[in-house]
């Protein structure tokens, strides 16, 4: 999604709002990681590779990010494995293991799987292929991250990708729009997730669980444009006050 036109109906003219005109390239070398992942920035530091096949891990900006949009591309740079890639929104340092945590988890699994099997831990439980957004309240256990159970409450699945896994060695563009009362997620310029509510402020972050060699590239950030139908009546109201002022001065 590069730009979109919004009609300012109450003023009777069309306004074009571009989300990307002032997009800033992000220096990811200032971001922090938590969990067992290995996050390595590349090139101009707007790209990062997570290389561990690990328990849940996040890589986050450490800034309250509501009102902002994060964009870039995501790809898995190998054929092997079929697990979770994605993002967190409203993440705060320590949330991965905190009973007080409250953030949004956007995860995307490549393939359906009915068990989790690692040398140190194995259990039965379905992990479903596809893209979804969940509310996380509390520490994220491996079991809950896998099943979307317990502290992980699924809110919505993707409109097109809800049960479709990501493809190996394929780059997908993403746009995350993070507001206090609405979150929208675009994949390849298609609106996949769109939820309203009251969301905790906190970081933009990347999320991997049991999936290595995940590349997030060309990361940019921009301010979310205010909807035209909110700003236009205000502008019209101010114009009306101005005209009233002129009229009153002329009467004197
Ligand atoms: Ca694969
Ligand atoms: Ca794995």
PDB file of C-alpha atoms and ligand atoms in Angstrom:
ATOM      1  CA  UNK A   1       0.000   0.000   0.000  1.00  0.00           C
ATOM      2  CA  UNK A   2       1.795   3.103  -1.172  1.00  0.00           C
ATOM      3  CA  UNK A   3      -0.949   5.721  -1.076  1.00  0.00           C
ATOM      4  CA  UNK A   4      -4.667   6.005  -1.030  1.00  0.00           C
ATOM      5  CA  UNK A   5      -7.159   8.667  -1.907  1.00  0.00           C
ATOM      6  CA  UNK A   6      -9.657   9.772   0.695  1.00  0.00           C
ATOM      7  CA  UNK A   7     -12.666  11.903  -0.134  1.00  0.00           C
ATOM      8  CA  UNK A   8     -13.203  14.834   2.179  1.00  0.00           C
ATOM      9  CA  UNK A   9     -16.954  14.772   1.699  1.00  0.00           C
ATOM     10  CA  UNK A  10     -17.888  17.532   4.125  1.00  0.00           C
ATOM     11  CA  UNK A  11     -15.717  20.061   2.285  1.00  0.00           C
ATOM     12  CA  UNK A  12     -16.705  18.781  -1.138  1.00  0.00           C
ATOM     13  CA  UNK A  13     -13.222  18.155  -2.540  1.00  0.00           C
ATOM     14  CA  UNK A  14     -10.904  15.178  -2.762  1.00  0.00           C
ATOM     15  CA  UNK A  15      -7.761  15.000  -0.643  1.00  0.00           C
ATOM     16  CA  UNK A  16      -4.970  12.554  -1.412  1.00  0.00           C
ATOM     17  CA  UNK A  17      -3.149  11.222   1.627  1.00  0.00           C
ATOM     18  CA  UNK A  18       0.145   9.468   1.041  1.00  0.00           C
ATOM     19  CA  UNK A  19       1.290   7.147   3.839  1.00  0.00           C
ATOM     20  CA  UNK A  20       4.784   6.753   2.437  1.00  0.00           C
ATOM     21  CA  UNK A  21       5.772  10.292   1.480  1.00  0.00           C
ATOM     22  CA  UNK A  22       7.648  10.865   4.741  1.00  0.00           C
ATOM     23  CA  UNK A  23       8.533   7.232   5.533  1.00  0.00           C
ATOM     24  CA  UNK A  24      11.841   7.010   7.371  1.00  0.00           C
ATOM     25  CA  UNK A  25      14.269   4.131   6.949  1.00  0.00           C
ATOM     26  CA  UNK A  26      14.726   2.454  10.344  1.00  0.00           C
ATOM     27  CA  UNK A  27      18.146   1.740  11.863  1.00  0.00           C
ATOM     28  CA  UNK A  28      17.493  -1.660  13.481  1.00  0.00           C
ATOM     29  CA  UNK A  29      20.860  -1.701  15.247  1.00  0.00           C
ATOM     30  CA  UNK A  30      19.142   0.171  18.095  1.00  0.00           C
ATOM     31  CA  UNK A  31      16.432  -2.491  18.577  1.00  0.00           C
ATOM     32  CA  UNK A  32      16.560  -5.106  21.372  1.00  0.00           C
ATOM     33  CA  UNK A  33      15.977  -8.861  21.397  1.00  0.00           C
ATOM     34  CA  UNK A  34      14.354 -11.075  24.021  1.00  0.00           C
ATOM     35  CA  UNK A  35      13.974 -14.851  24.096  1.00  0.00           C
ATOM     36  CA  UNK A  36      16.310 -17.360  22.519  1.00  0.00           C
ATOM     37  CA  UNK A  37      16.610 -15.861  19.021  1.00  0.00           C
ATOM     38  CA  UNK A  38      19.720 -14.635  17.217  1.00  0.00           C
ATOM     39  CA  UNK A  39      18.999 -11.345  15.446  1.00  0.00           C
ATOM     40  CA  UNK A  40      21.725  -9.937  13.169  1.00  0.00           C
ATOM     41  CA  UNK A  41      21.316  -6.656  11.303  1.00  0.00           C
ATOM     42  CA  UNK A  42      22.640  -6.394   7.767  1.00  0.00           C
ATOM     43  CA  UNK A  43      23.697  -3.766   5.224  1.00  0.00           C
ATOM     44  CA  UNK A  44      22.457  -0.293   6.139  1.00  0.00           C
ATOM     45  CA  UNK A  45      20.818  -1.804   9.272  1.00  0.00           C
ATOM     46  CA  UNK A  46      17.289  -1.543   7.840  1.00  0.00           C
ATOM     47  CA  UNK A  47      17.397  -5.365   7.463  1.00  0.00           C
ATOM     48  CA  UNK A  48      17.699  -8.091  10.121  1.00  0.00           C
ATOM     49  CA  UNK A  49      18.050 -11.891   9.935  1.00  0.00           C
ATOM     50  CA  UNK A  50      16.864 -14.165  12.746  1.00  0.00           C
ATOM     51  CA  UNK A  51      18.858 -17.392  12.476  1.00  0.00           C
ATOM     52  CA  UNK A  52      17.870 -19.600  15.435  1.00  0.00           C
ATOM     53  CA  UNK A  53      15.309 -22.452  15.499  1.00  0.00           C
ATOM     54  CA  UNK A  54      14.249 -21.362  18.965  1.00  0.00           C
ATOM     55  CA  UNK A  55      11.593 -20.815  21.579  1.00  0.00           C
ATOM     56  CA  UNK A  56       9.559 -17.611  21.033  1.00  0.00           C
ATOM     57  CA  UNK A  57      11.794 -14.598  20.418  1.00  0.00           C
ATOM     58  CA  UNK A  58      11.071 -10.928  19.753  1.00  0.00           C
ATOM     59  CA  UNK A  59      13.157  -8.077  18.328  1.00  0.00           C
ATOM     60  CA  UNK A  60      11.579  -4.714  19.216  1.00  0.00           C
ATOM     61  CA  UNK A  61      12.120  -0.967  18.956  1.00  0.00           C
ATOM     62  CA  UNK A  62      11.631  -0.034  22.629  1.00  0.00           C
ATOM     63  CA  UNK A  63       9.351   2.935  21.822  1.00  0.00           C
ATOM     64  CA  UNK A  64       5.641   3.618  22.215  1.00  0.00           C
ATOM     65  CA  UNK A  65       4.561   3.239  18.592  1.00  0.00           C
ATOM     66  CA  UNK A  66       0.828   3.916  18.490  1.00  0.00           C
ATOM     67  CA  UNK A  67      -0.009   6.343  15.689  1.00  0.00           C
ATOM     68  CA  UNK A  68       2.746   4.844  13.537  1.00  0.00           C
ATOM     69  CA  UNK A  69       2.972   2.511  10.561  1.00  0.00           C
ATOM     70  CA  UNK A  70       5.803   0.001  10.084  1.00  0.00           C
ATOM     71  CA  UNK A  71       6.490  -1.395   6.610  1.00  0.00           C
ATOM     72  CA  UNK A  72       8.970  -3.658   4.868  1.00  0.00           C
ATOM     73  CA  UNK A  73       9.232  -7.219   3.616  1.00  0.00           C
ATOM     74  CA  UNK A  74       9.404 -10.592   5.358  1.00  0.00           C
ATOM     75  CA  UNK A  75      10.792 -13.848   3.931  1.00  0.00           C
ATOM     76  CA  UNK A  76      12.054 -17.224   5.111  1.00  0.00           C
ATOM     77  CA  UNK A  77      15.396 -17.826   3.432  1.00  0.00           C
ATOM     78  CA  UNK A  78      15.363 -21.623   3.395  1.00  0.00           C
ATOM     79  CA  UNK A  79      13.205 -24.648   2.488  1.00  0.00           C
ATOM     80  CA  UNK A  80      13.474 -26.624   5.714  1.00  0.00           C
ATOM     81  CA  UNK A  81      11.063 -26.153   8.641  1.00  0.00           C
ATOM     82  CA  UNK A  82       7.501 -24.777   8.632  1.00  0.00           C
ATOM     83  CA  UNK A  83       6.911 -22.823  11.839  1.00  0.00           C
ATOM     84  CA  UNK A  84       5.938 -19.332  13.077  1.00  0.00           C
ATOM     85  CA  UNK A  85       7.040 -15.937  11.761  1.00  0.00           C
ATOM     86  CA  UNK A  86       5.421 -12.577  12.481  1.00  0.00           C
ATOM     87  CA  UNK A  87       5.206  -9.494  14.656  1.00  0.00           C
ATOM     88  CA  UNK A  88       4.231  -8.071  18.028  1.00  0.00           C
ATOM     89  CA  UNK A  89       2.494  -4.730  18.646  1.00  0.00           C
ATOM     90  CA  UNK A  90       2.414  -2.867  21.947  1.00  0.00           C
ATOM     91  CA  UNK A  91       5.234  -5.002  23.310  1.00  0.00           C
ATOM     92  CA  UNK A  92       7.146  -3.733  26.345  1.00  0.00           C
ATOM     93  CA  UNK A  93      10.528  -4.967  27.609  1.00  0.00           C
ATOM     94  CA  UNK A  94      10.195  -8.164  29.611  1.00  0.00           C
ATOM     95  CA  UNK A  95       6.692  -8.992  28.315  1.00  0.00           C
ATOM     96  CA  UNK A  96       7.720 -12.412  26.984  1.00  0.00           C
ATOM     97  CA  UNK A  97       8.065 -13.712  30.541  1.00  0.00           C
ATOM     98  CA  UNK A  98       5.876 -11.230  32.457  1.00  0.00           C
ATOM     99  CA  UNK A  99       2.564 -12.113  34.093  1.00  0.00           C
ATOM    100  CA  UNK A 100       1.596  -8.430  33.553  1.00  0.00           C
ATOM    101  CA  UNK A 101       2.172  -8.528  29.783  1.00  0.00           C
ATOM    102  CA  UNK A 102      -0.537  -7.220  27.424  1.00  0.00           C
ATOM    103  CA  UNK A 103       0.300  -6.998  23.727  1.00  0.00           C
ATOM    104  CA  UNK A 104      -0.830  -8.148  20.290  1.00  0.00           C
ATOM    105  CA  UNK A 105       0.771 -11.120  18.527  1.00  0.00           C
ATOM    106  CA  UNK A 106       0.561 -11.461  14.752  1.00  0.00           C
ATOM    107  CA  UNK A 107       1.868 -14.878  13.753  1.00  0.00           C
ATOM    108  CA  UNK A 108       1.926 -16.863  10.523  1.00  0.00           C
ATOM    109  CA  UNK A 109       2.663 -20.594  10.429  1.00  0.00           C
ATOM    110  CA  UNK A 110       3.685 -22.362   7.261  1.00  0.00           C
ATOM    111  CA  UNK A 111       2.119 -25.800   7.865  1.00  0.00           C
ATOM    112  CA  UNK A 112      -0.478 -27.493  10.077  1.00  0.00           C
ATOM    113  CA  UNK A 113       1.064 -29.581  12.821  1.00  0.00           C
ATOM    114  CA  UNK A 114      -0.527 -31.661  15.593  1.00  0.00           C
ATOM    115  CA  UNK A 115       2.438 -32.015  17.923  1.00  0.00           C
ATOM    116  CA  UNK A 116       5.423 -30.088  19.231  1.00  0.00           C
ATOM    117  CA  UNK A 117       8.595 -32.103  19.439  1.00  0.00           C
ATOM    118  CA  UNK A 118      11.921 -30.837  20.724  1.00  0.00           C
ATOM    119  CA  UNK A 119      14.482 -32.825  22.719  1.00  0.00           C
ATOM    120  CA  UNK A 120      13.681 -30.870  25.895  1.00  0.00           C
ATOM    121  CA  UNK A 121       9.893 -30.723  25.446  1.00  0.00           C
ATOM    122  CA  UNK A 122       7.265 -32.505  23.404  1.00  0.00           C
ATOM    123  CA  UNK A 123       3.472 -32.493  23.578  1.00  0.00           C
ATOM    124  CA  UNK A 124       0.347 -33.022  21.505  1.00  0.00           C
ATOM    125  CA  UNK A 125      -1.457 -29.905  20.318  1.00  0.00           C
ATOM    126  CA  UNK A 126      -2.563 -28.310  17.072  1.00  0.00           C
ATOM    127  CA  UNK A 127      -0.690 -25.405  15.529  1.00  0.00           C
ATOM    128  CA  UNK A 128      -2.638 -24.205  12.500  1.00  0.00           C
ATOM    129  CA  UNK A 129      -1.213 -22.955   9.229  1.00  0.00           C
ATOM    130  CA  UNK A 130      -2.075 -19.360   8.414  1.00  0.00           C
ATOM    131  CA  UNK A 131      -1.979 -15.749   9.562  1.00  0.00           C
ATOM    132  CA  UNK A 132      -3.779 -14.519  12.677  1.00  0.00           C
ATOM    133  CA  UNK A 133      -3.748 -11.828  15.351  1.00  0.00           C
ATOM    134  CA  UNK A 134      -4.022 -12.682  19.041  1.00  0.00           C
ATOM    135  CA  UNK A 135      -4.130 -10.828  22.353  1.00  0.00           C
ATOM    136  CA  UNK A 136      -1.443 -12.030  24.767  1.00  0.00           C
ATOM    137  CA  UNK A 137      -2.132 -11.474  28.465  1.00  0.00           C
ATOM    138  CA  UNK A 138       0.690 -12.795  30.602  1.00  0.00           C
ATOM    139  CA  UNK A 139       3.864 -14.797  30.116  1.00  0.00           C
ATOM    140  CA  UNK A 140       4.064 -16.649  26.788  1.00  0.00           C
ATOM    141  CA  UNK A 141       4.596 -20.375  27.338  1.00  0.00           C
ATOM    142  CA  UNK A 142       5.708 -22.627  24.489  1.00  0.00           C
ATOM    143  CA  UNK A 143       2.449 -24.573  24.755  1.00  0.00           C
ATOM    144  CA  UNK A 144       0.246 -21.445  24.538  1.00  0.00           C
ATOM    145  CA  UNK A 145       2.313 -19.952  21.701  1.00  0.00           C
ATOM    146  CA  UNK A 146       1.924 -23.229  19.790  1.00  0.00           C
ATOM    147  CA  UNK A 147      -1.805 -23.827  20.379  1.00  0.00           C
ATOM    148  CA  UNK A 148      -3.046 -20.219  20.707  1.00  0.00           C
ATOM    149  CA  UNK A 149      -4.385 -21.192  24.091  1.00  0.00           C
ATOM    150  CA  UNK A 150      -4.157 -20.002  27.708  1.00  0.00           C
ATOM    151  CA  UNK A 151      -2.558 -16.529  27.705  1.00  0.00           C
ATOM    152  CA  UNK A 152      -2.954 -16.310  23.887  1.00  0.00           C
ATOM    153  CA  UNK A 153      -6.481 -15.414  22.714  1.00  0.00           C
ATOM    154  CA  UNK A 154      -6.946 -15.434  18.954  1.00  0.00           C
ATOM    155  CA  UNK A 155      -8.905 -12.344  17.815  1.00  0.00           C
ATOM    156  CA  UNK A 156      -9.035 -12.763  14.043  1.00  0.00           C
ATOM    157  CA  UNK A 157      -7.563 -14.814  11.195  1.00  0.00           C
ATOM    158  CA  UNK A 158      -6.409 -13.338   7.888  1.00  0.00           C
ATOM    159  CA  UNK A 159      -9.065 -12.697   5.233  1.00  0.00           C
ATOM    160  CA  UNK A 160      -7.080 -14.520   2.539  1.00  0.00           C
ATOM    161  CA  UNK A 161      -4.170 -16.036   4.454  1.00  0.00           C
ATOM    162  CA  UNK A 162      -6.102 -17.238   7.511  1.00  0.00           C
ATOM    163  CA  UNK A 163      -5.353 -20.873   6.768  1.00  0.00           C
ATOM    164  CA  UNK A 164      -2.625 -20.417   4.148  1.00  0.00           C
ATOM    165  CA  UNK A 165       1.002 -20.786   5.112  1.00  0.00           C
ATOM    166  CA  UNK A 166       3.909 -18.660   3.893  1.00  0.00           C
ATOM    167  CA  UNK A 167       5.989 -19.967   0.976  1.00  0.00           C
ATOM    168  CA  UNK A 168       9.677 -20.801   1.300  1.00  0.00           C
ATOM    169  CA  UNK A 169      12.154 -18.285  -0.151  1.00  0.00           C
ATOM    170  CA  UNK A 170       9.374 -15.790  -0.906  1.00  0.00           C
ATOM    171  CA  UNK A 171       9.319 -12.125   0.126  1.00  0.00           C
ATOM    172  CA  UNK A 172       5.990 -10.640   1.253  1.00  0.00           C
ATOM    173  CA  UNK A 173       5.520  -6.908   1.742  1.00  0.00           C
ATOM    174  CA  UNK A 174       3.857  -5.923   5.004  1.00  0.00           C
ATOM    175  CA  UNK A 175       2.332  -2.781   6.499  1.00  0.00           C
ATOM    176  CA  UNK A 176       1.411  -2.677  10.183  1.00  0.00           C
ATOM    177  CA  UNK A 177      -0.867   0.238  11.146  1.00  0.00           C
ATOM    178  CA  UNK A 178      -0.931   0.635  14.920  1.00  0.00           C
ATOM    179  CA  UNK A 179      -3.480   2.924  16.560  1.00  0.00           C
ATOM    180  CA  UNK A 180      -4.777   2.960  20.145  1.00  0.00           C
ATOM    181  CA  UNK A 181      -8.202   1.788  18.938  1.00  0.00           C
ATOM    182  CA  UNK A 182      -7.520   0.030  15.621  1.00  0.00           C
ATOM    183  CA  UNK A 183      -4.864  -2.253  14.141  1.00  0.00           C
ATOM    184  CA  UNK A 184      -4.621  -3.110  10.446  1.00  0.00           C
ATOM    185  CA  UNK A 185      -2.194  -5.514   8.808  1.00  0.00           C
ATOM    186  CA  UNK A 186      -1.604  -5.554   5.060  1.00  0.00           C
ATOM    187  CA  UNK A 187       0.296  -8.356   3.301  1.00  0.00           C
ATOM    188  CA  UNK A 188       1.268  -7.705  -0.316  1.00  0.00           C
ATOM    189  CA  UNK A 189      -0.976  -4.594  -0.176  1.00  0.00           C
ATOM    190  CA  UNK A 190      -4.062  -6.656   0.796  1.00  0.00           C
ATOM    191  CA  UNK A 191      -5.823  -5.901   4.106  1.00  0.00           C
ATOM    192  CA  UNK A 192      -5.588  -9.215   5.973  1.00  0.00           C
ATOM    193  CA  UNK A 193      -6.308  -8.211   9.579  1.00  0.00           C
ATOM    194  CA  UNK A 194      -8.411  -5.297  10.845  1.00  0.00           C
ATOM    195  CA  UNK A 195      -9.390  -5.160  14.523  1.00  0.00           C
ATOM    196  CA  UNK A 196     -10.857  -2.463  16.747  1.00  0.00           C
ATOM    197  CA  UNK A 197     -10.534  -2.257  20.525  1.00  0.00           C
ATOM    198  CA  UNK A 198      -8.442  -0.611  23.219  1.00  0.00           C
ATOM    199  CA  UNK A 199      -4.810  -1.613  22.788  1.00  0.00           C
ATOM    200  CA  UNK A 200      -1.802  -1.255  25.089  1.00  0.00           C
ATOM    201  CA  UNK A 201       0.884   1.109  23.819  1.00  0.00           C
ATOM    202  CA  UNK A 202       4.409  -0.181  23.293  1.00  0.00           C
ATOM    203  CA  UNK A 203       6.856  -1.323  20.660  1.00  0.00           C
ATOM    204  CA  UNK A 204       6.691  -2.556  17.149  1.00  0.00           C
ATOM    205  CA  UNK A 205       8.497  -5.897  17.148  1.00  0.00           C
ATOM    206  CA  UNK A 206       9.307  -8.943  15.046  1.00  0.00           C
ATOM    207  CA  UNK A 207       8.429 -12.439  16.304  1.00  0.00           C
ATOM    208  CA  UNK A 208       9.723 -15.909  15.465  1.00  0.00           C
ATOM    209  CA  UNK A 209       8.932 -19.222  17.116  1.00  0.00           C
ATOM    210  CA  UNK A 210      10.757 -22.392  16.059  1.00  0.00           C
ATOM    211  CA  UNK A 211      11.616 -20.890  12.675  1.00  0.00           C
ATOM    212  CA  UNK A 212      15.161 -19.926  11.636  1.00  0.00           C
ATOM    213  CA  UNK A 213      16.481 -17.819   8.756  1.00  0.00           C
ATOM    214  CA  UNK A 214      13.709 -15.246   8.759  1.00  0.00           C
ATOM    215  CA  UNK A 215      14.645 -12.004   7.004  1.00  0.00           C
ATOM    216  CA  UNK A 216      12.932  -8.646   7.644  1.00  0.00           C
ATOM    217  CA  UNK A 217      14.178  -6.234   4.974  1.00  0.00           C
ATOM    218  CA  UNK A 218      13.892  -2.558   4.049  1.00  0.00           C
ATOM    219  CA  UNK A 219      12.111  -1.566   7.242  1.00  0.00           C
ATOM    220  CA  UNK A 220      10.536   1.910   7.244  1.00  0.00           C
ATOM    221  CA  UNK A 221       8.286   3.806   9.628  1.00  0.00           C
ATOM    222  CA  UNK A 222       5.764   6.569   9.009  1.00  0.00           C
ATOM    223  CA  UNK A 223       3.080   8.497  10.868  1.00  0.00           C
ATOM    224  CA  UNK A 224      -0.413   7.108  10.290  1.00  0.00           C
ATOM    225  CA  UNK A 225      -2.380   9.754   8.362  1.00  0.00           C
ATOM    226  CA  UNK A 226      -5.485  10.987  10.215  1.00  0.00           C
ATOM    227  CA  UNK A 227      -8.731   9.965   8.483  1.00  0.00           C
ATOM    228  CA  UNK A 228     -10.053  12.797   6.276  1.00  0.00           C
ATOM    229  CA  UNK A 229     -13.536  12.473   7.766  1.00  0.00           C
ATOM    230  CA  UNK A 230     -12.188  13.396  11.212  1.00  0.00           C
ATOM    231  CA  UNK A 231     -10.063  16.403  10.228  1.00  0.00           C
ATOM    232  CA  UNK A 232     -12.414  17.867   7.600  1.00  0.00           C
ATOM    233  CA  UNK A 233     -15.330  18.825   9.919  1.00  0.00           C
ATOM    234  CA  UNK A 234     -12.846  20.456  12.286  1.00  0.00           C
ATOM    235  CA  UNK A 235     -11.370  22.479   9.423  1.00  0.00           C
ATOM    236  CA  UNK A 236     -14.870  23.388   8.217  1.00  0.00           C
ATOM    237  CA  UNK A 237     -15.778  24.457  11.751  1.00  0.00           C
ATOM    238  CA  UNK A 238     -12.719  26.694  12.038  1.00  0.00           C
ATOM    239  CA  UNK A 239     -13.459  28.198   8.625  1.00  0.00           C
ATOM    240  CA  UNK A 240     -17.016  28.866   9.792  1.00  0.00           C
ATOM    241  CA  UNK A 241     -15.735  30.692  12.901  1.00  0.00           C
ATOM    242  CA  UNK A 242     -13.403  32.753  10.739  1.00  0.00           C
ATOM    243  CA  UNK A 243     -16.210  33.789   8.410  1.00  0.00           C
ATOM    244  CA  UNK A 244     -18.423  34.653  11.411  1.00  0.00           C
ATOM    245  CA  UNK A 245     -15.599  36.829  12.749  1.00  0.00           C
ATOM    246  CA  UNK A 246     -15.331  38.724   9.462  1.00  0.00           C
ATOM    247  CA  UNK A 247     -19.117  39.185   9.377  1.00  0.00           C
ATOM    248  CA  UNK A 248     -19.197  40.535  12.956  1.00  0.00           C
ATOM    249  CA  UNK A 249     -16.329  42.962  12.286  1.00  0.00           C
ATOM    250  CA  UNK A 250     -18.104  44.281   9.192  1.00  0.00           C
ATOM    251  CA  UNK A 251     -21.295  44.910  11.209  1.00  0.00           C
ATOM    252  CA  UNK A 252     -19.471  47.182  13.642  1.00  0.00           C
TER     253      UNK A 252
HETATM  254 CA1  LIG B   1       9.511 -24.781   4.645  1.00  0.00          CA
HETATM  255 CA1  LIG B   2      11.206 -25.420  13.943  1.00  0.00          CA
END
